[in-house]
Short mmCIF file of C-alpha atoms and ligand atoms in Angstrom, two decimals:
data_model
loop_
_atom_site.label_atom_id
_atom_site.label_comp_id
_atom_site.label_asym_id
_atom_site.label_seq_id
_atom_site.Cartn_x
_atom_site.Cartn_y
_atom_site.Cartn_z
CA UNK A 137 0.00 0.00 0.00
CA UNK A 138 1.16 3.58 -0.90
CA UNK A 139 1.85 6.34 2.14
CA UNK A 140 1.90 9.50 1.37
CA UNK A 141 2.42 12.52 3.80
CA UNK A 142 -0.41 15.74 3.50
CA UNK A 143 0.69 18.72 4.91
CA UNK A 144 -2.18 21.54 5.46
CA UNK A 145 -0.73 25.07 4.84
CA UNK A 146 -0.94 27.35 7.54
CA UNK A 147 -1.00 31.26 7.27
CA UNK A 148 0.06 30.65 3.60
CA UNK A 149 -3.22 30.71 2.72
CA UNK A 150 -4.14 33.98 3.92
CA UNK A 151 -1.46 35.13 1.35
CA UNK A 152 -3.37 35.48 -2.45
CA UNK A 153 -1.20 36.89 -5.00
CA UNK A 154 2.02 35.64 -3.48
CA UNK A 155 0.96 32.18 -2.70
CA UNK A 156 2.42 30.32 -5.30
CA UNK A 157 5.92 31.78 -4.45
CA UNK A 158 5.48 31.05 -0.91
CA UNK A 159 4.44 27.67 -1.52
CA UNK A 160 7.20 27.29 -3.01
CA UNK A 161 9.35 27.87 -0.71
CA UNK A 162 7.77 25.94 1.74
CA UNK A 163 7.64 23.15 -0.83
CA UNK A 164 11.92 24.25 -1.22
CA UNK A 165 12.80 24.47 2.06
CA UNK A 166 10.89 20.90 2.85
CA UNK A 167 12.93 18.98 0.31
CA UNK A 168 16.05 20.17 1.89
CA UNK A 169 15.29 18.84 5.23
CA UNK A 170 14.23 15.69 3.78
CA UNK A 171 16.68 15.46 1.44
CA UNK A 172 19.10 12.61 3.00
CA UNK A 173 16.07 10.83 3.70
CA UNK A 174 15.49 9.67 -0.09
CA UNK A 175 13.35 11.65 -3.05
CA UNK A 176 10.24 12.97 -2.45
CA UNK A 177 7.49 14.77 -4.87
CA UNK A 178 5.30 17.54 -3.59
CA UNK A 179 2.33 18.02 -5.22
CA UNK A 180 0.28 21.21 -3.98
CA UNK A 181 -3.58 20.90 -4.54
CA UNK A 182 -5.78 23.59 -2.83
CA UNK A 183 -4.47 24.28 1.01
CA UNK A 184 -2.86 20.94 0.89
CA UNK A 185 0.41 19.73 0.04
CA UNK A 186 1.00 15.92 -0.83
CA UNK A 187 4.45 14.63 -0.10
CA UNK A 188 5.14 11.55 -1.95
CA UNK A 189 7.99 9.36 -1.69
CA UNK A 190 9.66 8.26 -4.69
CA UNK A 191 12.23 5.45 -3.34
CA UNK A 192 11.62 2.73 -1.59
CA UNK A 193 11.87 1.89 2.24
CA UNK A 194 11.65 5.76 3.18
CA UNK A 195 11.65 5.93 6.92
CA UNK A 196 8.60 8.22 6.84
CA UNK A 197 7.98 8.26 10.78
CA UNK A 198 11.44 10.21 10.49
CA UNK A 199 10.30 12.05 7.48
CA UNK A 200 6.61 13.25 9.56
CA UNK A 201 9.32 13.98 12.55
CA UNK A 202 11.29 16.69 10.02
CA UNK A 203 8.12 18.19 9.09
CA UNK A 204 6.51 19.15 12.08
CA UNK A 205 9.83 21.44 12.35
CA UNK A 206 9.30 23.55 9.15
CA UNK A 207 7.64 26.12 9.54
CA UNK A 208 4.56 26.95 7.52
CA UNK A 209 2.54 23.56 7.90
CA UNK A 210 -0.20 24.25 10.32
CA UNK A 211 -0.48 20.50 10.01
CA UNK A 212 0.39 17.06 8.92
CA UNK A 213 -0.69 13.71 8.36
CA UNK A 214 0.61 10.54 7.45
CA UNK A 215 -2.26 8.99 5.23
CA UNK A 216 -2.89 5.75 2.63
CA UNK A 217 -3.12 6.66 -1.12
CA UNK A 218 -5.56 3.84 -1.97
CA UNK A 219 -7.69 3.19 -5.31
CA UNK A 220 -10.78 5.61 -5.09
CA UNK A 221 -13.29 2.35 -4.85
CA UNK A 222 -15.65 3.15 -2.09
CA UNK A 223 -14.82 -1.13 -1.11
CA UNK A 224 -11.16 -0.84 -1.32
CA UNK A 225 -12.06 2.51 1.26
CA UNK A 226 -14.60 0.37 3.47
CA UNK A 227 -11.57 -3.10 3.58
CA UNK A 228 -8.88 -1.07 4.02
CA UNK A 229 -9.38 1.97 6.27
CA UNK A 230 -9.96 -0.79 9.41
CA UNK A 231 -6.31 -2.26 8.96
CA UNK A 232 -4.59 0.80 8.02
CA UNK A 233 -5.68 2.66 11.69
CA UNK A 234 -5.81 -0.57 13.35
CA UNK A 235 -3.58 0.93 16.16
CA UNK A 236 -5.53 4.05 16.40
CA UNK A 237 -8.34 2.55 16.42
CA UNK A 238 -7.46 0.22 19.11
CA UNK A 239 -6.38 2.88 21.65
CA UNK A 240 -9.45 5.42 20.65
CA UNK A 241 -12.62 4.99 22.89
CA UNK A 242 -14.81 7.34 20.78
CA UNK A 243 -14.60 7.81 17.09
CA UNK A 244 -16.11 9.37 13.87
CA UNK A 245 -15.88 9.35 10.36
CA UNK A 246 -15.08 12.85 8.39
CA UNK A 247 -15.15 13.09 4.59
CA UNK A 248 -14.25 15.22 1.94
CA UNK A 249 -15.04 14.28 -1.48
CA UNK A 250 -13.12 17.17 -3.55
CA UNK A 251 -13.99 14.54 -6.79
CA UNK A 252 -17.61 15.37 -7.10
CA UNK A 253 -17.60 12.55 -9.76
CA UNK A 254 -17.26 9.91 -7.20
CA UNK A 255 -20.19 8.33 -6.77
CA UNK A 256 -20.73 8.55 -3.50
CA UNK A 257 -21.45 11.64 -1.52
CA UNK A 258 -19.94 12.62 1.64
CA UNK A 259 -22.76 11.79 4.48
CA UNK A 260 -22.97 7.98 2.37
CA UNK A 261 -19.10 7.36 3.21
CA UNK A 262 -19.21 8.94 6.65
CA UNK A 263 -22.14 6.21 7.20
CA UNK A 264 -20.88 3.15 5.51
CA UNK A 265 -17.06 3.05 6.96
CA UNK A 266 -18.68 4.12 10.00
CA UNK A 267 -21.14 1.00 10.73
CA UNK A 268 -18.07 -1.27 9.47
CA UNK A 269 -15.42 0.12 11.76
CA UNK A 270 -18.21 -0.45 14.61
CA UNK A 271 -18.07 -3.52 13.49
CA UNK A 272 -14.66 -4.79 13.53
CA UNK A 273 -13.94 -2.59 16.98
CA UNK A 274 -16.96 -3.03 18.94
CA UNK A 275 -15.49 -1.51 21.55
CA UNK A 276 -15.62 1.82 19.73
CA UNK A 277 -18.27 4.29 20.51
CA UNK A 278 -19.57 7.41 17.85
CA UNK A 279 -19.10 10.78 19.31
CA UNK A 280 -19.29 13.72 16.58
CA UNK A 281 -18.74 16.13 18.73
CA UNK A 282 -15.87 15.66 20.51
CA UNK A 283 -14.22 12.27 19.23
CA UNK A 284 -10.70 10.62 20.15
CA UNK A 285 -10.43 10.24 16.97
CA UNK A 286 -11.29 11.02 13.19
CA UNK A 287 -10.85 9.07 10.62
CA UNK A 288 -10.89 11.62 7.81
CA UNK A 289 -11.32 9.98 4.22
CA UNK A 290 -10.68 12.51 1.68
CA UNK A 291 -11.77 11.69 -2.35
CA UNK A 292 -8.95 13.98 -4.88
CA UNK A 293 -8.41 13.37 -8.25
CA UNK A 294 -5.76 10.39 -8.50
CA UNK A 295 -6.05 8.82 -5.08
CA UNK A 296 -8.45 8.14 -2.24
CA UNK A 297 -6.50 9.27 1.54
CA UNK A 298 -7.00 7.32 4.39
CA UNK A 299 -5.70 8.86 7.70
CA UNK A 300 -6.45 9.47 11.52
CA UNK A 301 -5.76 12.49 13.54
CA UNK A 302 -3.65 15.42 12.42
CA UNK A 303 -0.45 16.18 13.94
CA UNK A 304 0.51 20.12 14.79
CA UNK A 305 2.80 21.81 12.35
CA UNK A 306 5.20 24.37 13.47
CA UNK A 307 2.86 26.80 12.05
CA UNK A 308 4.76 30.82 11.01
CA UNK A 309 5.98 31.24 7.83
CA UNK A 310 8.20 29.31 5.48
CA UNK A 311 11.78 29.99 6.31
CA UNK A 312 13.31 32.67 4.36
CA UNK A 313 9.71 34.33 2.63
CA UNK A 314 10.78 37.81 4.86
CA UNK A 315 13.95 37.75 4.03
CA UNK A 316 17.40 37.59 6.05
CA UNK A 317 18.10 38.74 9.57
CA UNK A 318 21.36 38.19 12.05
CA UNK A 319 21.03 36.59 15.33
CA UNK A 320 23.00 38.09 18.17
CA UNK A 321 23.81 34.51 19.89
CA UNK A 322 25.06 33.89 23.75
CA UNK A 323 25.05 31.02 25.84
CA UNK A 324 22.35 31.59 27.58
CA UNK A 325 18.39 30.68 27.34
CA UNK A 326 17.10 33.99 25.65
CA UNK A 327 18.71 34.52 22.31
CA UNK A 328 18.30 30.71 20.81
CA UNK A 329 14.55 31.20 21.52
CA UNK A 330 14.30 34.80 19.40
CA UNK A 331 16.26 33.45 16.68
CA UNK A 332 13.59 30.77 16.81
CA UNK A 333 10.99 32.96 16.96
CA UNK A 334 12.00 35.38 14.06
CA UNK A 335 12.70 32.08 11.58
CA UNK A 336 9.49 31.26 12.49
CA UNK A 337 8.21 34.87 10.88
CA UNK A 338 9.63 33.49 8.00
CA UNK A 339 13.94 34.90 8.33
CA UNK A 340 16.52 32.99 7.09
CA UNK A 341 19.38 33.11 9.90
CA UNK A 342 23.27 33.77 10.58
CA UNK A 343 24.40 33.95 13.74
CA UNK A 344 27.17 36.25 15.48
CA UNK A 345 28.63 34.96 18.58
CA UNK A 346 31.30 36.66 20.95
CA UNK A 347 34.20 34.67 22.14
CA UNK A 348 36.68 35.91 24.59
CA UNK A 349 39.27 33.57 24.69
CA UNK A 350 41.29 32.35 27.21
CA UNK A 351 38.18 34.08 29.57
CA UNK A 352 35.80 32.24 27.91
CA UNK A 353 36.06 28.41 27.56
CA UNK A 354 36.17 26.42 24.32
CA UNK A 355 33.31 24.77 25.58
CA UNK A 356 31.24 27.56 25.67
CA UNK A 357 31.76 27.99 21.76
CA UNK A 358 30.93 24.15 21.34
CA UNK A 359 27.51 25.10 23.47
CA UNK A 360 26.65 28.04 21.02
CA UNK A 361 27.31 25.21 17.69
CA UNK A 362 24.72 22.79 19.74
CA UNK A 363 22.15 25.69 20.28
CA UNK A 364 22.36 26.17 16.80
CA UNK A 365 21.93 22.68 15.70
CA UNK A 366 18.59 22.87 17.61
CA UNK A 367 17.27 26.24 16.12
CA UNK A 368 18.59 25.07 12.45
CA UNK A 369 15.84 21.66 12.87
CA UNK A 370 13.39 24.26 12.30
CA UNK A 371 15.10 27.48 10.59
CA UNK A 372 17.31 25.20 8.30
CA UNK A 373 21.28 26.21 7.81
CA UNK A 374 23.01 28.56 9.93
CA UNK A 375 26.45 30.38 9.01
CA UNK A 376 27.77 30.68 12.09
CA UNK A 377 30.44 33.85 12.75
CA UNK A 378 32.72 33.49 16.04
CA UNK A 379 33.88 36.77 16.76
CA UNK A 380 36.89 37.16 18.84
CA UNK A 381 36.19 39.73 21.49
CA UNK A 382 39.44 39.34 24.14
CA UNK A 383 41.09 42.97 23.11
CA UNK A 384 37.75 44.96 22.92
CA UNK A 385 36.78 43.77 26.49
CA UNK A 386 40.06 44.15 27.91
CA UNK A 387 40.32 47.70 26.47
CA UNK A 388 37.20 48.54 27.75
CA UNK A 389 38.18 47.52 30.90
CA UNK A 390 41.52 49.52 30.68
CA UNK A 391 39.43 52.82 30.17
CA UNK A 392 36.41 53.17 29.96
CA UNK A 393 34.62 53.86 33.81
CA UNK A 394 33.52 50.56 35.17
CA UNK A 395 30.03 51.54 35.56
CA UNK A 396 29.44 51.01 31.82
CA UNK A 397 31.19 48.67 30.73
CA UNK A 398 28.63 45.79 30.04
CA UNK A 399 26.84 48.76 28.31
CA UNK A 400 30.12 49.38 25.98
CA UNK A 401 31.00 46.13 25.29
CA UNK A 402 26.81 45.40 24.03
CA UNK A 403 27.49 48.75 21.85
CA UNK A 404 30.84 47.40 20.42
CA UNK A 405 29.29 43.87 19.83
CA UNK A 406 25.70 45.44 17.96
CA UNK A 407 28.30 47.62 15.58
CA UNK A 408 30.58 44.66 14.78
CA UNK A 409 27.34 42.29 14.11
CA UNK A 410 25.68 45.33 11.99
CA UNK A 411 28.78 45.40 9.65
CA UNK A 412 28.45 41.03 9.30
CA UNK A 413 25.07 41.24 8.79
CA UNK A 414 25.44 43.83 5.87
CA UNK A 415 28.04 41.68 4.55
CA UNK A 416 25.40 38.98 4.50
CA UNK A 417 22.67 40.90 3.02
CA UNK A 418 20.80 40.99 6.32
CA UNK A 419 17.92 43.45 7.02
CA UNK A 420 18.00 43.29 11.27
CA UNK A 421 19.64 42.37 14.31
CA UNK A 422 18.08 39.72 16.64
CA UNK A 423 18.65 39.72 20.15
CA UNK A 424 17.32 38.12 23.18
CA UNK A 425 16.71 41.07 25.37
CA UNK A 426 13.75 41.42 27.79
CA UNK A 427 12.64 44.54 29.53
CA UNK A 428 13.72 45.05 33.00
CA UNK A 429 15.88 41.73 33.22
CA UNK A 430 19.61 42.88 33.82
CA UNK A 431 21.04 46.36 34.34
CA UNK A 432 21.81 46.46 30.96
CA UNK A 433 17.99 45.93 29.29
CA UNK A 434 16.62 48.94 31.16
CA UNK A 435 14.57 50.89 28.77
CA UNK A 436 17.49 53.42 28.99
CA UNK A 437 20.13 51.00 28.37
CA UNK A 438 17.92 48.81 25.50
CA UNK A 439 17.73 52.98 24.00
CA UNK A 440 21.80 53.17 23.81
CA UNK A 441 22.44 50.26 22.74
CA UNK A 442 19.92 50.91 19.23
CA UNK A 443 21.78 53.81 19.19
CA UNK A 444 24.93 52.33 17.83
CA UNK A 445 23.31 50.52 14.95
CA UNK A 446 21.08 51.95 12.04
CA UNK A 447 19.93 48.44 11.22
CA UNK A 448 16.62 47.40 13.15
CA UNK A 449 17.00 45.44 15.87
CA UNK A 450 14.35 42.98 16.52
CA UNK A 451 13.87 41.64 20.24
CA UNK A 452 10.83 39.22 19.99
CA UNK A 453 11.16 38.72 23.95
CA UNK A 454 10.96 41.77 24.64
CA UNK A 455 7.44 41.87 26.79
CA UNK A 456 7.61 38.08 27.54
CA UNK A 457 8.22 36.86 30.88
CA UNK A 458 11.21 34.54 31.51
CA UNK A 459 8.70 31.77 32.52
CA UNK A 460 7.67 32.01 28.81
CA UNK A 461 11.03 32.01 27.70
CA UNK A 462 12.05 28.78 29.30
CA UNK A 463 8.59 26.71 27.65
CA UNK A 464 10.02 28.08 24.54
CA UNK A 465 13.35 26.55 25.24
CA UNK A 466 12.08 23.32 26.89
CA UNK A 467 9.98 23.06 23.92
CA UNK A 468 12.92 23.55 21.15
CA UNK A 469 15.13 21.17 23.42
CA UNK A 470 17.98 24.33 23.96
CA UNK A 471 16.79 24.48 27.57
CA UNK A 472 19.02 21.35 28.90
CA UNK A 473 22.25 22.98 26.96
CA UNK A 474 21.77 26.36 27.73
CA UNK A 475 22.08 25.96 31.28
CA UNK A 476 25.26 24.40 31.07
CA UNK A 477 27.71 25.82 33.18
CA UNK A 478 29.86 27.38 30.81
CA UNK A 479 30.82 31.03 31.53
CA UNK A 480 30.14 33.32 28.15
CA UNK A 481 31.84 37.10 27.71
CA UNK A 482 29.06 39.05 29.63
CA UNK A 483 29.97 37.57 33.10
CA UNK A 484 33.74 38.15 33.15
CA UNK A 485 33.38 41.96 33.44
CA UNK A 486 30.27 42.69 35.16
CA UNK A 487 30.36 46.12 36.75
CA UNK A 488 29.60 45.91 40.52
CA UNK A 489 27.80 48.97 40.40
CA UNK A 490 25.77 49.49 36.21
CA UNK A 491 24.46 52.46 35.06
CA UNK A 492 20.48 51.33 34.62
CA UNK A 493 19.91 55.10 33.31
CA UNK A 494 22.80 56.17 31.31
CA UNK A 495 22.87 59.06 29.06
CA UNK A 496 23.92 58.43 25.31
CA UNK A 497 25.95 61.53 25.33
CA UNK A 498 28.44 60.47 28.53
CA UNK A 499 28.61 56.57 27.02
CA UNK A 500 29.51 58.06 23.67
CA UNK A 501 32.01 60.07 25.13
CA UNK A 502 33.79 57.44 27.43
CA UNK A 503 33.62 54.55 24.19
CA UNK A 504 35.68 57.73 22.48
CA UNK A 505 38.84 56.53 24.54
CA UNK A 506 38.82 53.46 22.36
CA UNK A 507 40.49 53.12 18.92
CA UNK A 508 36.84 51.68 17.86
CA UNK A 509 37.65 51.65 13.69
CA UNK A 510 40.84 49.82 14.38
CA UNK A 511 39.63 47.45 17.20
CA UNK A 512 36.14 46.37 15.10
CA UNK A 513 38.58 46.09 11.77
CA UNK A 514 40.72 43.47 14.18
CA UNK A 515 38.00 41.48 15.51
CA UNK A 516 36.27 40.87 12.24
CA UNK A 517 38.92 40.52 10.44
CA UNK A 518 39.89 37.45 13.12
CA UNK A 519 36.59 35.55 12.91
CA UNK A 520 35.71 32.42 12.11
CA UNK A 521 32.97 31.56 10.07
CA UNK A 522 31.09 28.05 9.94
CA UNK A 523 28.13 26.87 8.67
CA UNK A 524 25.58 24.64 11.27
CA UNK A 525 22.62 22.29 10.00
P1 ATP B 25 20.83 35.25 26.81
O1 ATP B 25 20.06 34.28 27.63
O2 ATP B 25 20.48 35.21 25.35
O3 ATP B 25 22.31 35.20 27.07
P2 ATP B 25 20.52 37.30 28.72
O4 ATP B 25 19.18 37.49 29.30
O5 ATP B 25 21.56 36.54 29.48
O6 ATP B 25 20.34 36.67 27.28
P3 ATP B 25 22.49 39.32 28.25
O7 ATP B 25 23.56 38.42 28.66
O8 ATP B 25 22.38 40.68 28.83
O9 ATP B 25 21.04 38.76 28.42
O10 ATP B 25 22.55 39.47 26.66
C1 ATP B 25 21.54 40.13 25.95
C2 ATP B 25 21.62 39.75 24.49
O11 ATP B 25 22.88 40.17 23.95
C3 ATP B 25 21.58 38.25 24.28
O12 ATP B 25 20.27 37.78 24.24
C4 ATP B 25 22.28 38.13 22.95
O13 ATP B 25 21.41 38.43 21.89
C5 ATP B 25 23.35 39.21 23.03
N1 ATP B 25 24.62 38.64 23.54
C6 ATP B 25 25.06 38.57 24.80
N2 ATP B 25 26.25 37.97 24.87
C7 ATP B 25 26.61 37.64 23.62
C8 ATP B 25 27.73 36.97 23.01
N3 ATP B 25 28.74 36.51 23.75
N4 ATP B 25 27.73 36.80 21.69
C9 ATP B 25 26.70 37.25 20.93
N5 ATP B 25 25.62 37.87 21.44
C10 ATP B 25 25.56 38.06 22.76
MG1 MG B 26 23.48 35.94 28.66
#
């Protein structure tokens, strides 16, 4: 029997003129992820997408398991191509959801005949597989309002699909429809969950990270790769740049007053990922700032910081609370490495005492005592670059 995998579009529908491109690519960035799993053809009818594998023995559990990471499927099912013959439908639907069957308590049948040539009408199929599922699971009870499961039988042109109940997409946009943005990443449990967030509007992602070796470990640039690997399951491939940020911090530290130096060192680090991300054709910044958090996301601070960059800087955490934050992170599986214990650049320096209202004028004036051109020119000119899938 042939399996095939429908995926429902999600806000992609909403979209009219543009639809086609979007579809594809959502239909694009779908084959990639699938890619070393064997060939696949999509075949978009209406809000639905077929995926269809073209080789044989095609783990497709793993295949369902991709999807429901790529953003722009509101939903998927695995589902039975079958002949459209309303008997192969009645003998095969009971085998084909045996299991679900099994486990279900309450039931019901939901069709959709899209063929209005088939010769039976929707209410006739509902009826028929109905009474002969009740009969080969007699424990099964009909409940239309609020079943355990549906068993949805849906009539196209080429095939008939069997399947049970839809699994959740990762919903947004496809990856890479908005465009291009740069992801400011740390350590820490904040900034893999906006980069998530923002490829889930539909960015593409690089990623900028901060290194100050021999203060900072090599293991906390191995922790950064692994956040990555998580975020790029759902935003697909991510050029990683490693910046190294040693000199600027200890020149920072060397003069400029202690009370802002966390605020300096963010400056320095939004300049130096403004000029990668116009490198890379980027449009923003992403960071995972919060209001109110640390010293240095006052709304005072948050305003200095901009101020060093002309490039938008997009903070989707911005109003959440950090409760939020860490479902996010549980549910992207970055919480467990992001609370590893490795120390990143922000905590070597910490100011005892911050500024949480500083003035842009009196932080412009004290970054002055730096040789900024020459030390960004340094640090990007040392960085490594890598690409993360
Ligand atoms: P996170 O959990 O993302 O580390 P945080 O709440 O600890 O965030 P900060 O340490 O103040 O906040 O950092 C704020 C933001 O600055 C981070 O979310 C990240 O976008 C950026 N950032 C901080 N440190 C680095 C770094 N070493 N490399 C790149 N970006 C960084
Ligand atoms: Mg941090």
């Amino acid at each position: 029997m042939k399996e095939v995998i429908l995926l429902k579009n999600g806000e992609l529908a909403l979209k009219g003129l543009n639809r086609r491109t979007f579809e594809d690519i959502l239909v694009r960035n779908a084959l990639w992820r699938l890619a070393d799993l064997g060939r696949f053809r999509f075949v978009p009818s209406q809000s639905t997408i077929m995926a269809e594998p073209l080789d044989e023995d095609i783990d497709l559990d793993e295949a369902v398991d991709r999807l429901t990471r790529v953003f722009g499927f509101a939903g998927l099912s695995r589902a039975a191509a079958v002949e459209k013959d309303m008997n192969t439908i009645l003998s095969m639907t009971g085998d084909y959801l045996a299991k679900e069957l099994l486990a279900a308590r309450t039931f019901k049948v939901n069709a959709k005949r899209s063929d209005k040539k088939f010769p039976f009408d929707s209410p006739q199929i509902c009826m028929d597989l109905g009474e002969v599922l009740l009969e080969s699971y007699p424990h099964l009870q009909v409940d239309v309002r609020n079943p355990e499961l549906t068993v949805t039988v849906e009539i196209r042109d080429k095939y008939a699909f069997i399947h049970g109940n839809q699994i959740k997409g990762a919903g947004g946009m496809p990856v890479s429809s908005s465009g291009k943005a740069a992801l400011l990443i740390s350590g820490g449990i904040d900034s893999p969950v906006a980069g998530w967030m923002m490829a889930k509007r539909g960015l593409s992602l690089i990623a900028v990270h901060f290194a100050s070796p021999p203060y900072t470990s090599p293991k906390a640039e191995i922790k950064v790769h692994n956040l990555l690997k998580k975020v790029a399951a759902y935003s697909g491939r991510i050029t990683l740049f490693v910046v190294p940020f040693t000199e600027i911090q200890e020149q920072i530290k060397d003069n400029c007053p202690e009370e802002l130096f966390t605020l300096i060192m963010r400056r320095m680090m939004m300049k130096i990922a403004e000029i990668i991300a116009l490198r890379e054709n980027c449009g923003a910044l992403i960071t995972g700032e919060c209001v109110g958090q640390v010293a240095s996301q006052t709304m005072q601070s948050l305003a200095v910081t901009n101020a060093a960059v002309d490039l938008p800087v997009f903070r989707p955490l911005i109003g959440m609370d950090k409760e939020d934050v860490v479902l996010l992170s549980r549910k992207i599986d970055t919480f467990d490495i992001s609370i590893q214990p490795y120390e990143d650049c922000c905590t070597i320096f910490t100011p005892k005492h911050p500024r949480t209202r500083p003035k842009l004028e009196y932080v412009v004036k004290a970054e002055n005592m730096l040789d900024i051109d020459l030390l960004i020119t340094e640090a990007v000119n040392g960085m490594k670059i890598m690409n993360i899938h």
